[in-house]
Each structure stands twice: as structure tokens, then as C-alpha cells.
Short mmCIF file of C-alpha atoms and ligand atoms in Angstrom, two decimals:
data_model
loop_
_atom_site.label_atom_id
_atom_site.label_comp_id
_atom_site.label_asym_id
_atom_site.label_seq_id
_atom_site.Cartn_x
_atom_site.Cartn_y
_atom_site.Cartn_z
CA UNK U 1288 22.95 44.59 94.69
CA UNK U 1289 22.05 43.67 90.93
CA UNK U 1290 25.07 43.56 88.98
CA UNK U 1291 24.54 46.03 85.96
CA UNK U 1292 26.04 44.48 82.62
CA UNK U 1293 26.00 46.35 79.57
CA UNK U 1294 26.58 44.35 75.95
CA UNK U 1295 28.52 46.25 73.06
CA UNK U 1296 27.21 45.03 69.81
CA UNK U 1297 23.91 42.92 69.40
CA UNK U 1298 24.14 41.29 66.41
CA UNK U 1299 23.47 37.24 67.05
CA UNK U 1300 25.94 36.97 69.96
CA UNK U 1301 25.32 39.95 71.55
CA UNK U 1302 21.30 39.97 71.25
CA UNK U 1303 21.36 36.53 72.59
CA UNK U 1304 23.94 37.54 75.61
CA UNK U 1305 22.05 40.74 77.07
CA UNK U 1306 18.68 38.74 76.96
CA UNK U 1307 20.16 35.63 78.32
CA UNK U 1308 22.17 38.05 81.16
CA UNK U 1309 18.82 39.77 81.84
CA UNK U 1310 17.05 36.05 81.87
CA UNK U 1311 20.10 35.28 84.64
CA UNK U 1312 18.39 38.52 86.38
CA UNK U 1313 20.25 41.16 85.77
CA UNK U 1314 19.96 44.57 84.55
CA UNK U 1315 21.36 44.81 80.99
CA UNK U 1316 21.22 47.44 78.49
CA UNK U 1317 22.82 46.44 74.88
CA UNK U 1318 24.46 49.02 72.77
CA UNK U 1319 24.60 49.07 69.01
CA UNK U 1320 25.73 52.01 66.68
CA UNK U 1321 22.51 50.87 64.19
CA UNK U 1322 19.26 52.73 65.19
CA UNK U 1323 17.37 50.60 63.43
CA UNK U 1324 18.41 47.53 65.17
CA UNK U 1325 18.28 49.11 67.96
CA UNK U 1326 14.59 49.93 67.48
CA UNK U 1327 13.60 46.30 66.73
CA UNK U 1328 15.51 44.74 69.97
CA UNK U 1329 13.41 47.82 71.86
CA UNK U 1330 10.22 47.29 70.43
CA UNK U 1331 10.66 43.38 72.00
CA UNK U 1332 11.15 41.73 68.43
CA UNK U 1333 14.36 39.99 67.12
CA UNK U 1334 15.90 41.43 63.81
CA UNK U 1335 16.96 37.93 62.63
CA UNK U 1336 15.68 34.28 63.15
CA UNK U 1337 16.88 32.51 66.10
CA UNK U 1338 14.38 30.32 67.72
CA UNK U 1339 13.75 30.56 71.16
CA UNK U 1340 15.23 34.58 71.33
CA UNK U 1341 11.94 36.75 70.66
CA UNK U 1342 10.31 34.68 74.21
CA UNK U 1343 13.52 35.39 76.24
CA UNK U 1344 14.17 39.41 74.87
CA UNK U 1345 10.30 40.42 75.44
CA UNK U 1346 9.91 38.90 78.63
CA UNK U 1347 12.92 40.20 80.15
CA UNK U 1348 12.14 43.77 78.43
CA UNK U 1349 8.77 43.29 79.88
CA UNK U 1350 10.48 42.75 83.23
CA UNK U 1351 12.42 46.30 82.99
CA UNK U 1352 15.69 44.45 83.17
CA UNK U 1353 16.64 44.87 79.49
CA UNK U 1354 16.77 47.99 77.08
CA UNK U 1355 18.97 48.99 74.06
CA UNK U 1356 20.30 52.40 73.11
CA UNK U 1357 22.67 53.61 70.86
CA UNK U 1358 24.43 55.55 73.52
CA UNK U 1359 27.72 54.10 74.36
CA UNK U 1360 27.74 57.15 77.21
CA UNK U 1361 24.43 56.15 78.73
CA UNK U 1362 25.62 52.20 78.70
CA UNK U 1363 29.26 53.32 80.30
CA UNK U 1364 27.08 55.21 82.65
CA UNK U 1365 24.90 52.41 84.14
CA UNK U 1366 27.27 49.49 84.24
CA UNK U 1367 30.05 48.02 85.95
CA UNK U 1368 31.15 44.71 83.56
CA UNK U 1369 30.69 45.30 79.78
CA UNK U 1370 30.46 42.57 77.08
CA UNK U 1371 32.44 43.07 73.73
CA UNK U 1372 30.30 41.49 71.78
CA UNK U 1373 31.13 43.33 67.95
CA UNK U 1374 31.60 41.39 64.67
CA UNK U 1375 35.40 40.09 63.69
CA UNK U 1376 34.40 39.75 60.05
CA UNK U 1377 37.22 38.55 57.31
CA UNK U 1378 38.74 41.48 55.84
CA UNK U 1379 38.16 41.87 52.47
CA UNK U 1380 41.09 40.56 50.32
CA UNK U 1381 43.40 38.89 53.42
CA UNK U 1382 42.95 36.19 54.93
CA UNK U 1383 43.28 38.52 58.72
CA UNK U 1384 40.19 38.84 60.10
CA UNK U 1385 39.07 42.67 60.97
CA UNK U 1386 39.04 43.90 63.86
CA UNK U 1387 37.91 47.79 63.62
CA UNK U 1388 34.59 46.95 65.12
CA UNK U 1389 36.08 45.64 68.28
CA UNK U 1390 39.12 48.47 68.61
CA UNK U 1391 36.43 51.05 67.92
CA UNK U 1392 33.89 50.34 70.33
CA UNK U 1393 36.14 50.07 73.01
CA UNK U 1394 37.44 53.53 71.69
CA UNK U 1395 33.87 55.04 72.18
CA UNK U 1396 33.21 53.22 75.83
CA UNK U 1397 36.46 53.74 77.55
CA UNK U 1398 35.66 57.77 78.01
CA UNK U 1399 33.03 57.07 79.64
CA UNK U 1400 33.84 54.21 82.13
CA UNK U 1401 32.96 54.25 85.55
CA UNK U 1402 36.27 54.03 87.94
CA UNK U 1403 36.89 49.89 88.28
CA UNK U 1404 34.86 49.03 84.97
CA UNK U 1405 35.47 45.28 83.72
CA UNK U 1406 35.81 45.14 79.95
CA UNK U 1407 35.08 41.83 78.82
CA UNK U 1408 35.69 40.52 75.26
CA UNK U 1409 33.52 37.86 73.98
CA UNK U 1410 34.00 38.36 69.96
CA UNK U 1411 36.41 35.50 68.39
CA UNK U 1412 39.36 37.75 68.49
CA UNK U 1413 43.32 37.10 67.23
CA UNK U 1414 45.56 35.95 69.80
CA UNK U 1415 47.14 38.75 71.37
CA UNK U 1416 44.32 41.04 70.81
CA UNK U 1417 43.14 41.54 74.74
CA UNK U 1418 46.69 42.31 75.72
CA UNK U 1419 46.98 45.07 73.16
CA UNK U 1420 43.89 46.29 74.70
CA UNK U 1421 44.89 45.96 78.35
CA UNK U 1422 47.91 48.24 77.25
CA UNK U 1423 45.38 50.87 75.59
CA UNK U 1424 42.84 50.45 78.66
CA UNK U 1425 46.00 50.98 81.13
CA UNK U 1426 46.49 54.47 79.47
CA UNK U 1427 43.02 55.82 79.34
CA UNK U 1428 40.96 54.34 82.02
CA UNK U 1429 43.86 53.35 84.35
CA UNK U 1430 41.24 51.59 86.82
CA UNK U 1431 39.13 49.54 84.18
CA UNK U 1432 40.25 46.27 83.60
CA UNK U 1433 40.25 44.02 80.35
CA UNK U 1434 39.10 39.80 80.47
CA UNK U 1435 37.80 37.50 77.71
CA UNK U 1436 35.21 35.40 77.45
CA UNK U 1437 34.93 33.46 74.33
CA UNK U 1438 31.60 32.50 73.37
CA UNK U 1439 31.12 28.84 71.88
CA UNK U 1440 27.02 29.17 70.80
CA UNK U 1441 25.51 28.06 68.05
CA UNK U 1442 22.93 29.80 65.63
CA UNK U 1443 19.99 28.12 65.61
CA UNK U 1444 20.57 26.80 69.45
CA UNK U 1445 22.09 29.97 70.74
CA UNK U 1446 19.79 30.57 73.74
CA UNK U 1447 20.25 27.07 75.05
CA UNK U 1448 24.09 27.44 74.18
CA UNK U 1449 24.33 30.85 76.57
CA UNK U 1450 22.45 29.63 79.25
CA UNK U 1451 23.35 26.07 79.74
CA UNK U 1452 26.64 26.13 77.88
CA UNK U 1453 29.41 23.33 77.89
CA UNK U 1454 31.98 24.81 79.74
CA UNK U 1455 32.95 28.41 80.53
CA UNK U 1456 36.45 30.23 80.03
CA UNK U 1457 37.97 33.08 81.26
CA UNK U 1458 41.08 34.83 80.84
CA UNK U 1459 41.93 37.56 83.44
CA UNK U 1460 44.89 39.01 84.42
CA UNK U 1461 43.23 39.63 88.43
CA UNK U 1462 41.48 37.74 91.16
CA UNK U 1463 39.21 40.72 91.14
CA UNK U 1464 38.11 40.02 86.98
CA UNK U 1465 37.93 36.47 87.90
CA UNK U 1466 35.56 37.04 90.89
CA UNK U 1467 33.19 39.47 89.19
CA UNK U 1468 32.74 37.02 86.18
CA UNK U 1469 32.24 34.03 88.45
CA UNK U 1470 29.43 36.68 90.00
CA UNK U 1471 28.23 36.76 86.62
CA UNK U 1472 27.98 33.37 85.83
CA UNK U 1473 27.56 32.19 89.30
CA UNK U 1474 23.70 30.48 88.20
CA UNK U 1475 25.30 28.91 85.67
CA UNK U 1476 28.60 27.34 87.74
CA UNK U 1477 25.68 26.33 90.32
CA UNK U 1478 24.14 23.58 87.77
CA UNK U 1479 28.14 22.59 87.44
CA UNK U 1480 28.67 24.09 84.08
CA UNK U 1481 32.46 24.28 84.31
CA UNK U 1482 34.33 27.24 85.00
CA UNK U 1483 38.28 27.48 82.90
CA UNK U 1484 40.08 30.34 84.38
CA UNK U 1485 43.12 31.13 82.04
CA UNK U 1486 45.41 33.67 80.92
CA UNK U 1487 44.65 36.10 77.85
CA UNK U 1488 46.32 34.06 75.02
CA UNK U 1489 44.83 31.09 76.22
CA UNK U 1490 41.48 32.27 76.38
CA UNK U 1491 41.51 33.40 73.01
CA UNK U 1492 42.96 30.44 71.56
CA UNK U 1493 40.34 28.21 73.06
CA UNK U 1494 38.00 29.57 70.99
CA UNK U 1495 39.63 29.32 67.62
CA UNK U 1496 40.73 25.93 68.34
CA UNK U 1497 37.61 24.75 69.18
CA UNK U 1498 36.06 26.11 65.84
CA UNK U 1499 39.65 24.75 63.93
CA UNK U 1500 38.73 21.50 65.35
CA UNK U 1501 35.32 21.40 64.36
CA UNK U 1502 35.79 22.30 60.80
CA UNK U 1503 38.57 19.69 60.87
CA UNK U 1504 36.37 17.01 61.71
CA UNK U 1505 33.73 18.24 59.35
CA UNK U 1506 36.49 18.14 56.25
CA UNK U 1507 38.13 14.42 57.29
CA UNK U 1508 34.13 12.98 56.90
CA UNK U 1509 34.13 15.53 53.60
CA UNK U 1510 37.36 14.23 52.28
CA UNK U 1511 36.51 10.44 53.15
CA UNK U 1512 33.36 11.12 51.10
CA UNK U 1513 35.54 11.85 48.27
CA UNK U 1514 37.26 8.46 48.85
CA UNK U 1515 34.41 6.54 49.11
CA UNK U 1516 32.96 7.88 45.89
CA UNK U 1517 35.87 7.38 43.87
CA UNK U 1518 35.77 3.48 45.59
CA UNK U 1519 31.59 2.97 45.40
CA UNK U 1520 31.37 2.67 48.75
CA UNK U 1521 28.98 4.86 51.23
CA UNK U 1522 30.01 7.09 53.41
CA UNK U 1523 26.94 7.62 55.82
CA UNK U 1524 27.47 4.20 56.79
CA UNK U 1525 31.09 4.66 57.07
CA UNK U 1526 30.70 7.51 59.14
CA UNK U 1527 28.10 6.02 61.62
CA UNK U 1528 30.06 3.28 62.13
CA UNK U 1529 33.41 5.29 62.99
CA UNK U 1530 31.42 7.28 65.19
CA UNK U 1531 30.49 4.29 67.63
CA UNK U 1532 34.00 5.13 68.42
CA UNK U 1533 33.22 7.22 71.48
CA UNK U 1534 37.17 8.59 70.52
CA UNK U 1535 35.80 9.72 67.62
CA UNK U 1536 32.10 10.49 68.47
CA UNK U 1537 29.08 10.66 65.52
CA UNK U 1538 28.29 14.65 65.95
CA UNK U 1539 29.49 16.69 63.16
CA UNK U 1540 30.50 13.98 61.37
CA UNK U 1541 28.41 14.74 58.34
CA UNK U 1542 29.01 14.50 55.05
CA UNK U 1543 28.03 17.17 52.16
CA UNK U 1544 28.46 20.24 50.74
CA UNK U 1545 30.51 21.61 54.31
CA UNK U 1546 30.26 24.50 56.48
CA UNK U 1547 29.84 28.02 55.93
CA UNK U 1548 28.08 30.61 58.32
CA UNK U 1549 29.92 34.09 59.75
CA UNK U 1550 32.59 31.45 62.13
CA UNK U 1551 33.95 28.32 61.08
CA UNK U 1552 35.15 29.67 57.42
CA UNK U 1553 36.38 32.55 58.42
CA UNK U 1554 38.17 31.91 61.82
CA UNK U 1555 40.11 29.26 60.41
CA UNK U 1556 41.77 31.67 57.92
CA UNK U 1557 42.21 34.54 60.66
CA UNK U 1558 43.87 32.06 62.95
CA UNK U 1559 46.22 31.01 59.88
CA UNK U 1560 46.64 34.33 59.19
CA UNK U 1561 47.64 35.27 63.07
CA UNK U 1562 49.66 31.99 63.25
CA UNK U 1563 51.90 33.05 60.70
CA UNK U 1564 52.39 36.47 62.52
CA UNK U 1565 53.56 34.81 65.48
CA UNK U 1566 56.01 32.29 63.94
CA UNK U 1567 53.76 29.23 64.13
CA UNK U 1568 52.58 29.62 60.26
CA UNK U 1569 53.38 25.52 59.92
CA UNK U 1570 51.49 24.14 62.81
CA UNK U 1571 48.61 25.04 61.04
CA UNK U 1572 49.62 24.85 57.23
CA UNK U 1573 46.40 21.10 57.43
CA UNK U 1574 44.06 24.27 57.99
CA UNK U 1575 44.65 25.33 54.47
CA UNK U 1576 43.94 21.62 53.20
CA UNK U 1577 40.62 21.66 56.01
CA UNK U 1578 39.82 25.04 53.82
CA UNK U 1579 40.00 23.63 50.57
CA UNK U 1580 38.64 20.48 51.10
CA UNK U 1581 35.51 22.43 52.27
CA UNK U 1582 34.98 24.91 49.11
CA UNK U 1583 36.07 21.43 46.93
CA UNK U 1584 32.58 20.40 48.13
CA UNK U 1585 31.12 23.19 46.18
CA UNK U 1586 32.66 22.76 42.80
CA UNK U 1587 32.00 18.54 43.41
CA UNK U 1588 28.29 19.20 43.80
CA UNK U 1589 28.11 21.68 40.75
CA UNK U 1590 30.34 19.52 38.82
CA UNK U 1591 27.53 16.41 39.64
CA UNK U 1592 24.82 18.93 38.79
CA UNK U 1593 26.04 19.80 35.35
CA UNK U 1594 26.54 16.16 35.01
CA UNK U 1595 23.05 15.45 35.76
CA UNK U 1596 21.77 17.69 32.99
CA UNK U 1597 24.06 16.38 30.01
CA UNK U 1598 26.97 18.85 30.47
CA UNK U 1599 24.92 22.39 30.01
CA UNK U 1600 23.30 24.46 32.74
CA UNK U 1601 21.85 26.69 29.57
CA UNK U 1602 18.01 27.33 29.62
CA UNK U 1603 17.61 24.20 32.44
CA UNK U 1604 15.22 24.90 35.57
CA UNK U 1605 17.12 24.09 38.43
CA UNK U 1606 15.62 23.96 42.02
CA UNK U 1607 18.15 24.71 44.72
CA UNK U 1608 16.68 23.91 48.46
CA UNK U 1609 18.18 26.07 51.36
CA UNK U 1610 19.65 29.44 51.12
CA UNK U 1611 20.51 29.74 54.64
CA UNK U 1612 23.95 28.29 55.65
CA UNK U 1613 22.66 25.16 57.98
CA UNK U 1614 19.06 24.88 59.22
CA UNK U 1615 17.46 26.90 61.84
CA UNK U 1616 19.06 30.42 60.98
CA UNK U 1617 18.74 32.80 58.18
CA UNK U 1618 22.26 33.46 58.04
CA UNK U 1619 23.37 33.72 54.85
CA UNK U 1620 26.82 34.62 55.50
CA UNK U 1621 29.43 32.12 53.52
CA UNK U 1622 26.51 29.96 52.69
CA UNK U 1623 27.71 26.97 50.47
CA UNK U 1624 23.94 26.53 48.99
CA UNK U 1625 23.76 30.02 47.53
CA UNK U 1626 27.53 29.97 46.47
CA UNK U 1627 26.29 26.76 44.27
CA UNK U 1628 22.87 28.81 43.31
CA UNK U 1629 25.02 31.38 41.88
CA UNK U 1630 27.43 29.19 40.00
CA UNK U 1631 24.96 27.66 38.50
CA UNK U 1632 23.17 30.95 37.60
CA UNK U 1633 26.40 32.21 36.10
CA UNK U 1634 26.88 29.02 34.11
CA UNK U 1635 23.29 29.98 32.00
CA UNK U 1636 20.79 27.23 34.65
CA UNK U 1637 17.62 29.22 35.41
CA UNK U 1638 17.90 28.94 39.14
CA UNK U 1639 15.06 29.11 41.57
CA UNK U 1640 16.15 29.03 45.27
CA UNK U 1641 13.54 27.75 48.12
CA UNK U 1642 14.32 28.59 52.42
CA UNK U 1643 11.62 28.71 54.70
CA UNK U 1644 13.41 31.84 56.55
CA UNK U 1645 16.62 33.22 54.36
CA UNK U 1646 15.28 34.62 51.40
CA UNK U 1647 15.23 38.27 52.37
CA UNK U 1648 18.68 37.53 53.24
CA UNK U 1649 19.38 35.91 50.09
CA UNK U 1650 18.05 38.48 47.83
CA UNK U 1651 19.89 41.07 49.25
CA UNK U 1652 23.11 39.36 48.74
CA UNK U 1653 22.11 37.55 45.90
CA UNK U 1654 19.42 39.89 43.80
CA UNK U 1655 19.88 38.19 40.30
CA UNK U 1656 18.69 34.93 41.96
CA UNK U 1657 15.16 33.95 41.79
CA UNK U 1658 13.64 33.44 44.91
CA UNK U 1659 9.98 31.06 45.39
CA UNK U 1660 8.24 31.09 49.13
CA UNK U 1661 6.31 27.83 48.34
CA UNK U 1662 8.17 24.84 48.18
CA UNK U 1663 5.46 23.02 45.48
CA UNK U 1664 5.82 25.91 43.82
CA UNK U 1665 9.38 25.82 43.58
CA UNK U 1666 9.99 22.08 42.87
CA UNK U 1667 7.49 22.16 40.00
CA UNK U 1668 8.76 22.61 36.91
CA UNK U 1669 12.75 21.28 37.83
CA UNK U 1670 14.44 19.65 35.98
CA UNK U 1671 17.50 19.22 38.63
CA UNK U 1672 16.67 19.69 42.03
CA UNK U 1673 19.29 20.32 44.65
CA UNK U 1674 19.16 20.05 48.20
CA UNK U 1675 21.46 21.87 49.74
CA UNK U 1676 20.79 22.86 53.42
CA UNK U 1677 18.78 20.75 55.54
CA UNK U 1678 16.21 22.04 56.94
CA UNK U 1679 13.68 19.41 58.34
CA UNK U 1680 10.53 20.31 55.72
CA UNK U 1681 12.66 19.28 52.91
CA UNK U 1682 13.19 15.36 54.56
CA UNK U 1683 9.34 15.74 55.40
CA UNK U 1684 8.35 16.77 51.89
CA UNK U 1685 6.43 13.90 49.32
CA UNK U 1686 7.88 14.17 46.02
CA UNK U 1687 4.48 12.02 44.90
CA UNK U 1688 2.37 15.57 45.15
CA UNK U 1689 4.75 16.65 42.62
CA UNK U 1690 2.67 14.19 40.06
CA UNK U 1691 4.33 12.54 36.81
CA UNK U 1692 6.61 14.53 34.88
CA UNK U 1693 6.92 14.47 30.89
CA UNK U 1694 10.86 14.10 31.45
CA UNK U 1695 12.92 12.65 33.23
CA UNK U 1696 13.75 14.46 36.89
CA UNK U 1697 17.24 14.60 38.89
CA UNK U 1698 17.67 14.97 42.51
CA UNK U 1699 21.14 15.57 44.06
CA UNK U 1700 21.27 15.41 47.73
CA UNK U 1701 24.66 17.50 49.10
CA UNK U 1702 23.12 16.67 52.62
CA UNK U 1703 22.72 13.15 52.74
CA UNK U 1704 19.65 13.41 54.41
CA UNK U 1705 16.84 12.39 51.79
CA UNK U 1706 15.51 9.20 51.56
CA UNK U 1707 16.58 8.04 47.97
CA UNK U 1708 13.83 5.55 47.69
CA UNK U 1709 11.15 7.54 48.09
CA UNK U 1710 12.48 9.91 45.34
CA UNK U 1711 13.53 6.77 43.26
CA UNK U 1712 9.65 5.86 43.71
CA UNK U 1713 8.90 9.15 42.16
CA UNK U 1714 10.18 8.48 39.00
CA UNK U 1715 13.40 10.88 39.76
CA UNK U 1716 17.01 9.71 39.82
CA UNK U 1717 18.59 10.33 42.88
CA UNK U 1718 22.97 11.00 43.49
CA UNK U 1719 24.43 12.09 46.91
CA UNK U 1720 27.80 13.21 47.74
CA UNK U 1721 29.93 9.89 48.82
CA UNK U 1722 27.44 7.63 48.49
CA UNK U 1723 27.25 4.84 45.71
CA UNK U 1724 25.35 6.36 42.40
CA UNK U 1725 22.14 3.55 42.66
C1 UGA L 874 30.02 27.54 65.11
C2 UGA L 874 30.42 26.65 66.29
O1 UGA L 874 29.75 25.39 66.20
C3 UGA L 874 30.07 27.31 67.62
O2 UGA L 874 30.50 26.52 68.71
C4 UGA L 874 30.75 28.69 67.66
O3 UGA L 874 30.44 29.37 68.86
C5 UGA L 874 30.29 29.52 66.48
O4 UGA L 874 30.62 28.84 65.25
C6 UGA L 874 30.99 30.84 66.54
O5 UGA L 874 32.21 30.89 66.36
O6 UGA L 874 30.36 31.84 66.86
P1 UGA L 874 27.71 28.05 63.86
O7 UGA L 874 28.51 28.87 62.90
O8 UGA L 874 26.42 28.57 64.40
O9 UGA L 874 28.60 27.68 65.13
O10 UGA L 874 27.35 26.72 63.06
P2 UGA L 874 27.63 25.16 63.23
O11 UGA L 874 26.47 24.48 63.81
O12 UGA L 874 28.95 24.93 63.84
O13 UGA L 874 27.71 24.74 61.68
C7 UGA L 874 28.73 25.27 60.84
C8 UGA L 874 28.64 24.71 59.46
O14 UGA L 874 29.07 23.36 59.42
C9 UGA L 874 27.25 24.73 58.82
O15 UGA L 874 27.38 25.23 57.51
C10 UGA L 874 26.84 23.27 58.83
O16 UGA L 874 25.96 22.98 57.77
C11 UGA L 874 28.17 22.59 58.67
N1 UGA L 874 28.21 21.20 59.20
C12 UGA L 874 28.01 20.97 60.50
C13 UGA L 874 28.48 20.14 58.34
O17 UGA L 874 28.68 20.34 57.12
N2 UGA L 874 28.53 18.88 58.85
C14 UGA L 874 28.33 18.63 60.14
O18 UGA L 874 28.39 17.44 60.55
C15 UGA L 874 28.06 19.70 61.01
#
């Protein structure tokens, strides 16, 4: 028989799980509380950019194997395994992240569960969190069982990431969760993805440690930057050639303005936050230093920027490129290039912002901002142009259509990814973070 999944919450991860579950060839209906989204995902389109997604959700709704609702009753009704897949935002003011979307959604399924249900968390949760939930499960739906899943996709690659992921975990408390979830995944374990089967804590702490460790390695390139500017030397060399280290390994080993994005900023502070709940508040006391070293970026490429134009942002055009908080999404969420567009704003610069998918986003979080579709059109009359998230038009862009200018033109590079002699060529002076200044 088809296994019926339902998926609570379809926001990036969930969307992206109940199409991939219905690629796999189930039957999956996704649940959200938000009509409207709910509508879109219907209606076979995707209510944010994610390439790859729209192909997988209207073929499989196409199929008959996928629908949404907003009917937690009608999703409790037609499956047996159910994916938490609900946002675990920061809460506003602490460092703890929130967790009122995944308490309250399993609040609204559990009345309806069918007898043997298998609740299965995916959101990036605080250790301890499916326990507490086994306990509240145990009293109201006695048969139903809880399990987490953590889910290690990227935006941008999430489709690929769900259906041919790294490795698979699980934390169950049964042979019974375990089997149904190796059921699940069972097309995936057959082209030897591996399959971790762990307790709860573990499970959860996978995930968070994962993310710790990438914005670790992300912060030692950011901080060596800052060494090798204050020495001259260059740090995308420096980094390539530690990366030959296969120990060390060259992915996510570049240097510039840092992460941002809904995960790596704020899971590092919830896990600080939860370690220090639990007594372990010093093992991760560097993940305060991995923080800061990440928001220094920031400051560093405003403080070049106001350096570029003699020590005033007043009345100057600045060009910032990228809203979006890394390439290939139009996430805005913690996004380092529209935290600099708005310091900059704030500090008097008359700040145009260029994406090539985020600006809706961007002008909803950031209204006072002005916002310019066409690249030309934004680049031509800076003064300082910044480039700030990477997506691939930007490297492919020739700063000779821009023709002369009357005045001398600045380019800062916080990705390390332009090619400073073919803006040097264009009559425009070019500084990147860590690298020497000509
Ligand atoms: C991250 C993790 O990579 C996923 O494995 C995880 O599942 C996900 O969070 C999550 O918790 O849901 P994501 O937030 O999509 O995924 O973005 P990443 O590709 O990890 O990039 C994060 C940030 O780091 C971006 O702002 C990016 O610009 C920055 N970054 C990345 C660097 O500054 N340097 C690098 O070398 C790599």
C-alpha cells in the first residue's frame, strides 16, 4: 500500500519535503495555517524562489499525489507519518529560539490522529524538545509516536538536498518509528545515502552542530581575512591553498561579508542559548566569538565604504548588489547585504539596491530603501558600488557598458568574487575584504 505522509508547515522546508515525498511516490498532502500560501502551492506555483521546486510540485500535483489544505483534521485524517516541518524563528529580544509554531501545530494535529500515527519532527529544534513532546503525545494520543528527522538542505539547492541528501538521521525511541522511516526513505537508502539511527538528543544535536560547524568554518576564513588585511597579504589565495588540505577541505571557506539566511545566524544563538540551560553554557562560549566575528564583517565593509567616499555617506549614490542573503534564493531573512544597505541609508548615502529575485522581499522589510530591477540602470550614476551577494550576473557583468565617468568610481567587493582588473580597466578603484588594497 502507498504510505500516506502528510507535511505540517510548507514554508521552504516543508514545500520542498511534500513535493520531494510525492516525487518518492507517495501520497502527500501539506498543511499550512496561511490560505494564501496554501492557494499558491495548490494552484501548482511556488510562493518563493527555489530553483528546481515549481517542476517537481506541478508534476506531482498533476499526478494526484500532492495537495495542500489548511485543514490540520483532513491531513490527520489521511495519513499515517506526519512531517513537522514549522519555522523555529529567533525570538524577539533572546537569544532562545521560538518554538510556538512547532508546540502549536502539534497541538492542532494530535486530536485528530489516527491510532499508531508517527509524528516526525524535521524543524531545527532545541535539544530536548522531542522528548517534551513524546511526554505530551503519551497523554493525548497514547498510540502515536514522536521521531526526528533533521533536515540538512540548502536554499537554493534544496530539491537536490531532499532527494539525494548526504546522509540521513533519525532519532526514535522504537523499532517500529525506525522501520516506517526507513519505509519512507527506503529509495533513497537504495542509492546508499546513509541511514544514522539515534536517540532523540542526538538527533537534534546533529543538526545544530552541523550548522555550528559550518558557520565556524565560515568565521575562521572571515577572521583570517581580518589578519591578512591588517598584514597585506590575500586571503583567497590563502584560503585555496589551506583547502588542498583535504582535513580542511576548500567548500565554505569563503571570505566576505559572512552568512545570514533564516539558519546559520540564528541556530547558533538558540543552541547557546539551550547550552546554557543544560549546564554546558562554556563548551560553546567560541560560538559567541563565531557570532561576532560574522556581524564584524558588516561594520568592516561599511567602515571601507565610508572610507571610499572621503568619510561622508551624505548626498553620495551608492549601488549595493544583492539583497538576498547568498545567491539563488530570495530570502531575505538576516541578510548581511541589506543590513549594510540600511546602514548606509541611515548614515545620509542615497542607496539604490539591485537582486535579480529579492526585491519584493526587500521592500517589504526594507521600504525606505530604493529598489532598481535593471542592473545598468542601477550601476549608473554610483559613485560607490558594493557587491554584496554573489549572484553569478554580477561576475558576468562588463563594467565597460557603463562608459567613462566625470569622477572618479569605487568598487568594493565583500564577496571576493569580481575580477579587479577588469574593473581597474574601467577606470574604477577596486578594495575587497582581506585582500591587498592594489
Ligand atoms: C544552511 C546549511 O548549509 C544547511 O545544511 C541547513 O540545512 C540549513 O542552513 C538549515 O538549517 O535549514 P542555508 O541557510 O540555505 O543552509 O545557506 P548556506 O548555503 O549554508 O549559506 C549560509 C550563509 O553563509 C550565506 O549567507 C552565505 O552567503 C554564507 N557563506 C557560505 C559564506 O559567507 N561563505 C561561504 O564560504 C559559504
Amino acid at each position: 500500500m502507498t504510505l500516506r505522509l502528510s507535511v505540517i508547515g510548507t514554508g521552504y522546508l516543508g514545500a520542498t519535503h511534500a513535493a520531494c515525498m510525492a516525487e518518492l511516490g507517495y501520497e502527500v498532502i501539506g498543511v499550512d495555517i496561511d490560505p494564501a500560501k496554501v492557494e499558491i502551492l495548490q494552484s501548482g506555483r511556488v510562493p518563493f524562489y527555489e530553483p528546481g521546486l515549481p517542476e517537481v510540485l506541478a508534476r506531482n500535483i498533476a499526478a494526484g499525489r500532492l495537495r495542500f489544505t489548511t485543514s490540520m483534521s483532513e491531513a490527520a485524517a489521511t495519513a499515517d507519518i506526519h512531517f513537522i516541518c514549522v519555522g523555529t524563528p529567533q525570538q524577539s529580544g533572546a537569544n532562545a529560539a521560538d518554538l510556538s509554531q512547532v508546540f502549536g501545530s502539534i497541538q492542532a494535529l494530535t486530536p485528530h490522529l489516527r491510532a499508531g500515527a508517527l509524528v516526525v519532527g524535521k524543524s531545527t529544534v532545541p535539544v530536548g524538545t522531542a522528548a517534551v513532546l513524546a511526554e505530551q503525545l503519551a497523554l493525548t494520543a497514547p498510540t502515536a509516536e514522536v521521531a526526528w528527522n533533521p533536515e540538512f538542505l540548502r536554499e537554493g539547492f534544496a530539491v537536490a538536498d531532499t532527494l539525494h541528501p548526504d546522509r540521513l538521521v533519525v532519532g526514535v525511541r522504537s523499532q517500529r518509528a525506525e522501520d516506517l522511516l526507513r519505509e519512507v526513505y527506503a529509495p533513497l537508502i537504495a542509492q546508499d545515502v546513509p541511514f544514522l539511527v539515534t536517540d532523540f538528543p542526538t538527533a537534534e544535536l546533529v543538526k545544530v552542530a552541523a550548522n555550528s560547524f559550518l558557520a565556524t568554518k565560515i568565521s575562521f576564513i572571515n577572521a583570517m581575512a581580518e589578519v591578512c588585511e591588517a598584514a597585506g597579504a590575500d586571503i583567497t589565495q590563502l584560503a585555496e591553498a589551506i583547502g588542498y588540505d583535504p582535513r580542511i577541505g576548500n567548500r565554505f571557506l569563503a571570505a566576505g561579508l559572512g552568512f545570514g539566511g533564516g539558519c546559520l545566524p540564528k541556530d547558533i544563538r538558540a543552541f547557546m542559548a539551550r547550552a546554557g540551560e543544560i549546564g554546558a553554557e562554556e563548551a560553546l562560549a567560541f560560538l559567541r566569538e563565531v557570532d561576532q566575528i560574522n556581524l564584524r564583517q558588516r561594520t568592516h565593509t561599511v567602515n571601507l565604504a565610508r572610507a571610499a567616499l572621503d568619510g561622508s555617506f551624505a548626498g553620495k549614490n551608492v549601488t549595493v548588489l544583492g539583497a538576498a542573503f547568498k545567491p539563488d534564493s530570495d530570502d531575505v531573512r538576516d541578510s548581511p547585504a541589506l543590513a549594510v544597505a540600511a546602514a548606509i541609508l541611515n548614515a545620509g548615502g542615497n542607496v539604490v539596491v539591485h537582486d535579480p529575485k529579492a526585491l519584493e522581499n526587500a521592500a517589504r522589510v526594507y521600504p525606505t530603501l530604493t529598489y532598481v530591477e535593471d542592473l545598468a540602470q542601477a550601476l549608473a550614476d554610483a559613485e560607490l558600488v558594493l557587491h554584496l551577494t554573489e549572484w553569478p550576473e554580477y561576475r558576468e557583468f562588463d563594467p565597460t557598458t557603463l562608459g567613462s565617468s566625470p569622477r572618479q568610481r569605487h568598487l568594493i567587493d565583500a564577496r571576493n568574487r569580481l575580477d579587479p582588473l577588469v574593473w581597474r580597466a574601467s577606470g574604477w578603484t577596486y578594495r575587497a575584504l582581506g585582500r591587498p588594497t592594489a
